[in-house]
mmCIF file of C-alpha atoms in Angstrom:
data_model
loop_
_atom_site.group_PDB
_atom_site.id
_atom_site.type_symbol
_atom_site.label_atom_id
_atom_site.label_comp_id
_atom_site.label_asym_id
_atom_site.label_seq_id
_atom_site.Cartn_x
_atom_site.Cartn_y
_atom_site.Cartn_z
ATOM 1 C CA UNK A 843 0.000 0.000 0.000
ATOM 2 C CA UNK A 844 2.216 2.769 -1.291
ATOM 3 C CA UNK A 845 -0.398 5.744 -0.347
ATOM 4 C CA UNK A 846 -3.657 6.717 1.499
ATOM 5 C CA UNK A 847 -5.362 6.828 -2.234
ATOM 6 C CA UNK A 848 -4.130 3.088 -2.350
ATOM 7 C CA UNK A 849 -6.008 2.839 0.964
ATOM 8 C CA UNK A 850 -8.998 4.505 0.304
ATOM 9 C CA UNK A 851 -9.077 2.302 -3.097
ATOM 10 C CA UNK A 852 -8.837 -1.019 -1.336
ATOM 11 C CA UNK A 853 -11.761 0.070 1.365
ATOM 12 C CA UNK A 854 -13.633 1.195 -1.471
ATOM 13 C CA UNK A 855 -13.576 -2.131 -3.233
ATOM 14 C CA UNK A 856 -13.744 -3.911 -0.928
ATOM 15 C CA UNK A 857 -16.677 -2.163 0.779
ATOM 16 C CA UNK A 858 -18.662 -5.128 1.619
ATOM 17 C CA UNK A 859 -16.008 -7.367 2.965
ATOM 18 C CA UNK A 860 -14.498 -4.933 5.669
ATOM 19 C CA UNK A 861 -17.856 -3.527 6.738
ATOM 20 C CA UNK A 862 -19.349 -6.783 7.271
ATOM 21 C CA UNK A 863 -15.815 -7.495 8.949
ATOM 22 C CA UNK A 864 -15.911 -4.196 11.208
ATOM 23 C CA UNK A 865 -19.918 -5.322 11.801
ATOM 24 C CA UNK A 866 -18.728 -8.714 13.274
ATOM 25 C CA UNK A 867 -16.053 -6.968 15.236
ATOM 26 C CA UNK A 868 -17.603 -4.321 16.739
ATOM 27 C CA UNK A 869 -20.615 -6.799 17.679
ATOM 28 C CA UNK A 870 -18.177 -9.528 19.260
ATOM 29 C CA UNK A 871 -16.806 -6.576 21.652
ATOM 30 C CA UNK A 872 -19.988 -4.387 22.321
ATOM 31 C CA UNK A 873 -21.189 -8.091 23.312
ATOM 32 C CA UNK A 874 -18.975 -9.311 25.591
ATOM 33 C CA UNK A 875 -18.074 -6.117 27.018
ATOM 34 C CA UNK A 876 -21.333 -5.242 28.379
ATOM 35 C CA UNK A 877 -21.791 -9.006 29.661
ATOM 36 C CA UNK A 878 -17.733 -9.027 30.997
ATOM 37 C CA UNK A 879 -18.677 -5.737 32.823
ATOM 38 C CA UNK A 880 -21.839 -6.843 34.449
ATOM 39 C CA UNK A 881 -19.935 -9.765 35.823
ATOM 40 C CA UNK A 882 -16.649 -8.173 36.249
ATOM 41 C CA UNK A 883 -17.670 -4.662 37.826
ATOM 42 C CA UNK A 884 -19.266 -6.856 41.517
ATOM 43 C CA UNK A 885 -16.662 -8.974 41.185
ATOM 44 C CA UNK A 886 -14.241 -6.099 41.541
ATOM 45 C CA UNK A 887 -16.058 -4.604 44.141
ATOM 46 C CA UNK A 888 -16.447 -7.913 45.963
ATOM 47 C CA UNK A 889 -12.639 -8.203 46.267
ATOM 48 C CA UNK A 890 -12.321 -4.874 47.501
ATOM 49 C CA UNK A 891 -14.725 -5.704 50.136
ATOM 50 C CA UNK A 892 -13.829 -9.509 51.152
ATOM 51 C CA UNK A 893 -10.174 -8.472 51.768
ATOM 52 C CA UNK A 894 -9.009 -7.825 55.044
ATOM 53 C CA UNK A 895 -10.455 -5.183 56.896
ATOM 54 C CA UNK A 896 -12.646 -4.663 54.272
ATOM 55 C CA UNK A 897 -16.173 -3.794 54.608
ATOM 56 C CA UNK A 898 -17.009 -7.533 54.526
ATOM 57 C CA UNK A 899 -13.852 -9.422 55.843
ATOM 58 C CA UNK A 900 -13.981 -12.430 54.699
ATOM 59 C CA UNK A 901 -10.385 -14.191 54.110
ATOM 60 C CA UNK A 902 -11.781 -17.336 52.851
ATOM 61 C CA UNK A 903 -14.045 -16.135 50.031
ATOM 62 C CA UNK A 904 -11.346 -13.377 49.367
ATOM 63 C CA UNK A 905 -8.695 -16.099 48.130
ATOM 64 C CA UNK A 906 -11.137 -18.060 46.481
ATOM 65 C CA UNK A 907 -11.937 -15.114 44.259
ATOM 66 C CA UNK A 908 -8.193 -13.898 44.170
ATOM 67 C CA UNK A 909 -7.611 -17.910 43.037
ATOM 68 C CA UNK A 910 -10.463 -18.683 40.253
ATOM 69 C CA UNK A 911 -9.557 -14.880 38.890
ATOM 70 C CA UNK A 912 -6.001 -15.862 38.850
ATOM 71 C CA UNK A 913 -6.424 -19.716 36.795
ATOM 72 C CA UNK A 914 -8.594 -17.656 34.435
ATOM 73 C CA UNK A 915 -6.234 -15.558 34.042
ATOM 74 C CA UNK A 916 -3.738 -17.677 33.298
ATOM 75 C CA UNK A 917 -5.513 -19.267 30.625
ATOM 76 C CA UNK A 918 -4.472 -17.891 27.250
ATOM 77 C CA UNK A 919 -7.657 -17.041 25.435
ATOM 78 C CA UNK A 920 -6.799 -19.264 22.380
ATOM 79 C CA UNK A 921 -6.797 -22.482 24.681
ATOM 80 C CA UNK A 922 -9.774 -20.956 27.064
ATOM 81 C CA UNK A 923 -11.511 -21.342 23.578
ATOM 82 C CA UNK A 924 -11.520 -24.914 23.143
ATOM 83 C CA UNK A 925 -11.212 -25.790 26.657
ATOM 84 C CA UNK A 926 -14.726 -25.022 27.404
ATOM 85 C CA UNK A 927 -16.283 -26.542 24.061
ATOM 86 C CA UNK A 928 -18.717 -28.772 26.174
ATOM 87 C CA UNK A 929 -20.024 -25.662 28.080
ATOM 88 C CA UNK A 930 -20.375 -23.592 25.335
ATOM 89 C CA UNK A 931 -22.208 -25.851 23.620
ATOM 90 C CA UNK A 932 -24.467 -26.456 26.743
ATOM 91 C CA UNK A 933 -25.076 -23.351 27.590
ATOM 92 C CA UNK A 934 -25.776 -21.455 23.940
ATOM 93 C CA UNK A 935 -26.412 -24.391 21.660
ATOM 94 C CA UNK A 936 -23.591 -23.576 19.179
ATOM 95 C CA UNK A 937 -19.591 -23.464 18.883
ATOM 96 C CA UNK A 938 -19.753 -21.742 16.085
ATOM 97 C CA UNK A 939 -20.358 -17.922 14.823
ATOM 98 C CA UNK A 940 -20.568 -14.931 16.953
ATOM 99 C CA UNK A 941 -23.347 -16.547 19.267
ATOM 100 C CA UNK A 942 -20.209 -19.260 20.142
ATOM 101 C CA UNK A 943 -17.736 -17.143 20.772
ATOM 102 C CA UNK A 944 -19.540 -14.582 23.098
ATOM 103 C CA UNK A 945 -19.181 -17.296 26.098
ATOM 104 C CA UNK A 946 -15.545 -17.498 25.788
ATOM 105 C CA UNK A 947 -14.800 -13.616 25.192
ATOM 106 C CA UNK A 948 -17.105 -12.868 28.169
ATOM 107 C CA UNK A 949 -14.887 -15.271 30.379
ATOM 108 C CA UNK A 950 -12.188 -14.324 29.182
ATOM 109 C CA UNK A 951 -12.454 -10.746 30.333
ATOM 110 C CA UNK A 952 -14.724 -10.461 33.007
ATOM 111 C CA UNK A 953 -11.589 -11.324 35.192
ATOM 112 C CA UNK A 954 -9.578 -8.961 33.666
ATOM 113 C CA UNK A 955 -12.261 -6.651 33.850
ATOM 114 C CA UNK A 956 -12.507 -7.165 38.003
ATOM 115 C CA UNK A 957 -9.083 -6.689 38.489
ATOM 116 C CA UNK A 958 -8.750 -3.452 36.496
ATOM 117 C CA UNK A 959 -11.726 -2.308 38.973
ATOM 118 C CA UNK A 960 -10.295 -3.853 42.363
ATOM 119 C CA UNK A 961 -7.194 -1.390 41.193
ATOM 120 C CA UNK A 962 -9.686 1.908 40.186
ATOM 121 C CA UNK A 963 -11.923 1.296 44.012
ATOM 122 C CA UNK A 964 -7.939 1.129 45.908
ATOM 123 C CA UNK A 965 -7.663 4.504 44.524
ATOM 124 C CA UNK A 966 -10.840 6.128 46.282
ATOM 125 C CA UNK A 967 -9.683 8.139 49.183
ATOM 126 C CA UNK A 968 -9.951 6.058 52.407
ATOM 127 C CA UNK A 969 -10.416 9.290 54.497
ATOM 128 C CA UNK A 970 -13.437 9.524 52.437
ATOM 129 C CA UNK A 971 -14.903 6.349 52.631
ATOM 130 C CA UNK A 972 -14.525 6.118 56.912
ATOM 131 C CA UNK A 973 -16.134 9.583 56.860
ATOM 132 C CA UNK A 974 -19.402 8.050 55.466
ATOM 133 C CA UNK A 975 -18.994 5.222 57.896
ATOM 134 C CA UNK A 976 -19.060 7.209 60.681
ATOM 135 C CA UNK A 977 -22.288 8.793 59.781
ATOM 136 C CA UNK A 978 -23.577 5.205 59.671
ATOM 137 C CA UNK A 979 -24.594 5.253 56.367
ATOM 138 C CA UNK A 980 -24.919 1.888 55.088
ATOM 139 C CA UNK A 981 -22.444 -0.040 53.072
ATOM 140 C CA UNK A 982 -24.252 -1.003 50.248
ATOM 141 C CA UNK A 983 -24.957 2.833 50.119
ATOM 142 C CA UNK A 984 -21.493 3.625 50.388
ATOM 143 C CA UNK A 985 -20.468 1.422 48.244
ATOM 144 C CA UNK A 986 -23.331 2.677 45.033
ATOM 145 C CA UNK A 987 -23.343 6.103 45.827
ATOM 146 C CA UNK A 988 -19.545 6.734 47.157
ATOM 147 C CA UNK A 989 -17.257 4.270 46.378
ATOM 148 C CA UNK A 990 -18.141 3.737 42.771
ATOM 149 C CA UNK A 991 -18.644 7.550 41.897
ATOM 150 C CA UNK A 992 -15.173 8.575 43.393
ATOM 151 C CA UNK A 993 -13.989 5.603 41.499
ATOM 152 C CA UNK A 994 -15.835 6.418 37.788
ATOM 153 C CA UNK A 995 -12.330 7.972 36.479
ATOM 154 C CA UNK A 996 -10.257 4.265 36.715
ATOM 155 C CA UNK A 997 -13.542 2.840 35.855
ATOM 156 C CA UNK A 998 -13.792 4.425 32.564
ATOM 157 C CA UNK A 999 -10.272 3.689 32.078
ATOM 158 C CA UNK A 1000 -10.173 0.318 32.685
ATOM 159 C CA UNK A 1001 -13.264 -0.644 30.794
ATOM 160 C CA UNK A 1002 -11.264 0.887 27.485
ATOM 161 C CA UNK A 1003 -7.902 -0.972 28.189
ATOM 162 C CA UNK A 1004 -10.492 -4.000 28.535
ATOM 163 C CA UNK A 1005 -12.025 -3.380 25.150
ATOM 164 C CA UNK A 1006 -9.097 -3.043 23.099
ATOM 165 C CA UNK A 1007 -8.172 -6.022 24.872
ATOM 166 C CA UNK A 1008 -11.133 -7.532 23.866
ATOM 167 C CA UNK A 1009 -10.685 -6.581 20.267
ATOM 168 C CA UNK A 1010 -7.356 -8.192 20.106
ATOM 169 C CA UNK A 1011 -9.113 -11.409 21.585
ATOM 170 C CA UNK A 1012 -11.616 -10.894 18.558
ATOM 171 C CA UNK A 1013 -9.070 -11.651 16.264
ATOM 172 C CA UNK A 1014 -8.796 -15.273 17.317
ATOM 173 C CA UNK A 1015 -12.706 -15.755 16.772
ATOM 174 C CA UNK A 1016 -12.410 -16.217 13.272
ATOM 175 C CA UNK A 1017 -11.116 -19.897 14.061
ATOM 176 C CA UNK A 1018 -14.952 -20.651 14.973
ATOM 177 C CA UNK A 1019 -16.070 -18.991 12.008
ATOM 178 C CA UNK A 1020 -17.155 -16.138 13.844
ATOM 179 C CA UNK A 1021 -15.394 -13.374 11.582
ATOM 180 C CA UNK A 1022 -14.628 -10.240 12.054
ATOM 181 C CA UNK A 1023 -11.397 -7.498 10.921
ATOM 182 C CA UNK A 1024 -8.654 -10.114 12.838
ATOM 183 C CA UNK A 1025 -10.016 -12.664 10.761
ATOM 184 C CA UNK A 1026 -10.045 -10.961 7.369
ATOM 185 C CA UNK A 1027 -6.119 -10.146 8.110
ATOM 186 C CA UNK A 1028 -5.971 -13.775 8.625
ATOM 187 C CA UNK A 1029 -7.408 -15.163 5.789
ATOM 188 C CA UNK A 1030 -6.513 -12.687 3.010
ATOM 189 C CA UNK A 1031 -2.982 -11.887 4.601
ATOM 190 C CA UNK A 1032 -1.684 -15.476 5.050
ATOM 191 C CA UNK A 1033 -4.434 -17.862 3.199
ATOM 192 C CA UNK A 1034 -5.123 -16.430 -0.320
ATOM 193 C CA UNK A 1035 -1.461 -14.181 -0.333
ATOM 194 C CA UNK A 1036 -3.812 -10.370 -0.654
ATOM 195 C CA UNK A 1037 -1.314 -8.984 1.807
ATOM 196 C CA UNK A 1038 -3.282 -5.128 0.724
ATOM 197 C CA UNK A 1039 -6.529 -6.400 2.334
ATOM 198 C CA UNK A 1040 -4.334 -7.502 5.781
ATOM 199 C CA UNK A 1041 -2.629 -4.009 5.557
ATOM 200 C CA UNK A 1042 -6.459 -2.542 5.022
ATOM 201 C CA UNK A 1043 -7.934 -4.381 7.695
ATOM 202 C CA UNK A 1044 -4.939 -4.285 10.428
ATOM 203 C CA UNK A 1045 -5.126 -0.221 9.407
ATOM 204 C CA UNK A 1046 -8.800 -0.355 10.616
ATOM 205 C CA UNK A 1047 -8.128 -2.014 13.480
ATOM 206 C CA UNK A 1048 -5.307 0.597 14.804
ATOM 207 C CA UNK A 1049 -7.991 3.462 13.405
ATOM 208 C CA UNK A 1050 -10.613 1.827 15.878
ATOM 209 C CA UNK A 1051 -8.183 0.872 18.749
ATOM 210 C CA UNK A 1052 -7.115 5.220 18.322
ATOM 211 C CA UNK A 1053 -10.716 6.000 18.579
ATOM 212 C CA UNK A 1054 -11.834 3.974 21.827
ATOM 213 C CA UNK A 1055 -9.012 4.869 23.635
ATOM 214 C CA UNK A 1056 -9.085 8.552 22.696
ATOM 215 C CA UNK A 1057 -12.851 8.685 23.450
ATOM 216 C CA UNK A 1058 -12.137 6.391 27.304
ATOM 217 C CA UNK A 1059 -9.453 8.512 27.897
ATOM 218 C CA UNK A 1060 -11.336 12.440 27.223
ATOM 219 C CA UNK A 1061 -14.200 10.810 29.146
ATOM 220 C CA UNK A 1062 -12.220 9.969 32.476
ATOM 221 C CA UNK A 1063 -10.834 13.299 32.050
ATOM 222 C CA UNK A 1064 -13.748 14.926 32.212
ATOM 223 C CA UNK A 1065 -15.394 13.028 35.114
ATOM 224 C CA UNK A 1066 -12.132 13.651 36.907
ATOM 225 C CA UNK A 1067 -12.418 17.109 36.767
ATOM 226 C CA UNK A 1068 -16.326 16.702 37.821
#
């Protein structure tokens, strides 16, 4: 690709292909992000409060969380793919397609996803936190209306490192025919030797990767300030 005209050229001819790859991207992380973060954002919190001296001290369920988080973790999402086949296919039906990869993605990252919030909660102000304890306000209270407000900045910021995380994970969905930009690369870049169409689609991918984290990191900036 020896210019942007070149660029512009290959999008434009290959309209179809790339939009119906950024479709099956962009629906693989909106997806999985919104289910990773409605598991991930309690579990966060949870391991804030479990730890010791925490609201909730409880040691016990504190390193079982710290431990499952961690084996997830550990689990590179290529092999966390395949490993859980059987539940995937118990739980939605299929292995296959977008619908079979959503399971995986969302357990993938929903431990990610809790740790990047256990680290945006340490950052709330303690003296903040007891002063709302002493004026026996509950915890759950404290906890909605405190704890998570003072903590919206990280928040914000951790949810975008988590979707450009997830977007790189995205790429590896195209081995269960779920598609997607990654996949295009893939296929046209290595399979049928079109290296412009990999240089067109990784360019998208950087172009989208620019965007999220430019847009996450304007709007923790501004609820900083707030």
């Amino acid at each position: 690709m020896s210019s942007i005209t070149d660029f512009f050229g290959i999008v434009a001819s290959n309209g179809d292909l790339l939009l119906e790859g950024l479709g099956q991207t962009l629906a693989m992380t909106g997806i999985s992000l919104l289910l990773a973060t409605v598991v991930g954002l309690p579990l966060g919190t949870l391991l804030i409060l479990t730890r010791k001296g925490g609201a909730f001290d409880r040691p016990t369920l504190s390193l079982v969380l710290n431990t499952v988080i961690n084996i997830i973790r550990s689990i590179p999402f290529i092999i966390l793919l395949f490993l859980i086949i059987p539940i995937t296919r118990f739980l939605v039906g299929t292995t296959i397609g977008i619908q079979g990869v959503i399971l995986p993605l969302v357990l993938y990252t929903a431990p990610y996803i809790a740790r990047l919030m256990e680290s945006a909660i340490l950052e709330v102000d303690k003296g903040v936190l007891e002063a709302y304890e002493a004026m026996g306000i509950p915890t759950h209270k404290i906890v909605c209306f405190v704890l998570l407000r003072e903590a919206r900045s990280g928040i914000i910021l951790g949810l975008t490192i988590a979707t450009i995380g997830l977007i790189g994970a995205t790429a590896m969905a195209g081995l269960v025919g779920a598609g997607g930009l990654g996949d295009i690369a893939y296929q046209y870049g290595y399979l049928r030797f079109e290296p412009e169409i990999m240089y067109t689609s990784i360019v998208l991918l950087i172009i989208l990767v620019q965007l999220i984290q430019s847009l996450g990191s304007r709007m923790a900036a501004k609820l900083k300030k707030d």
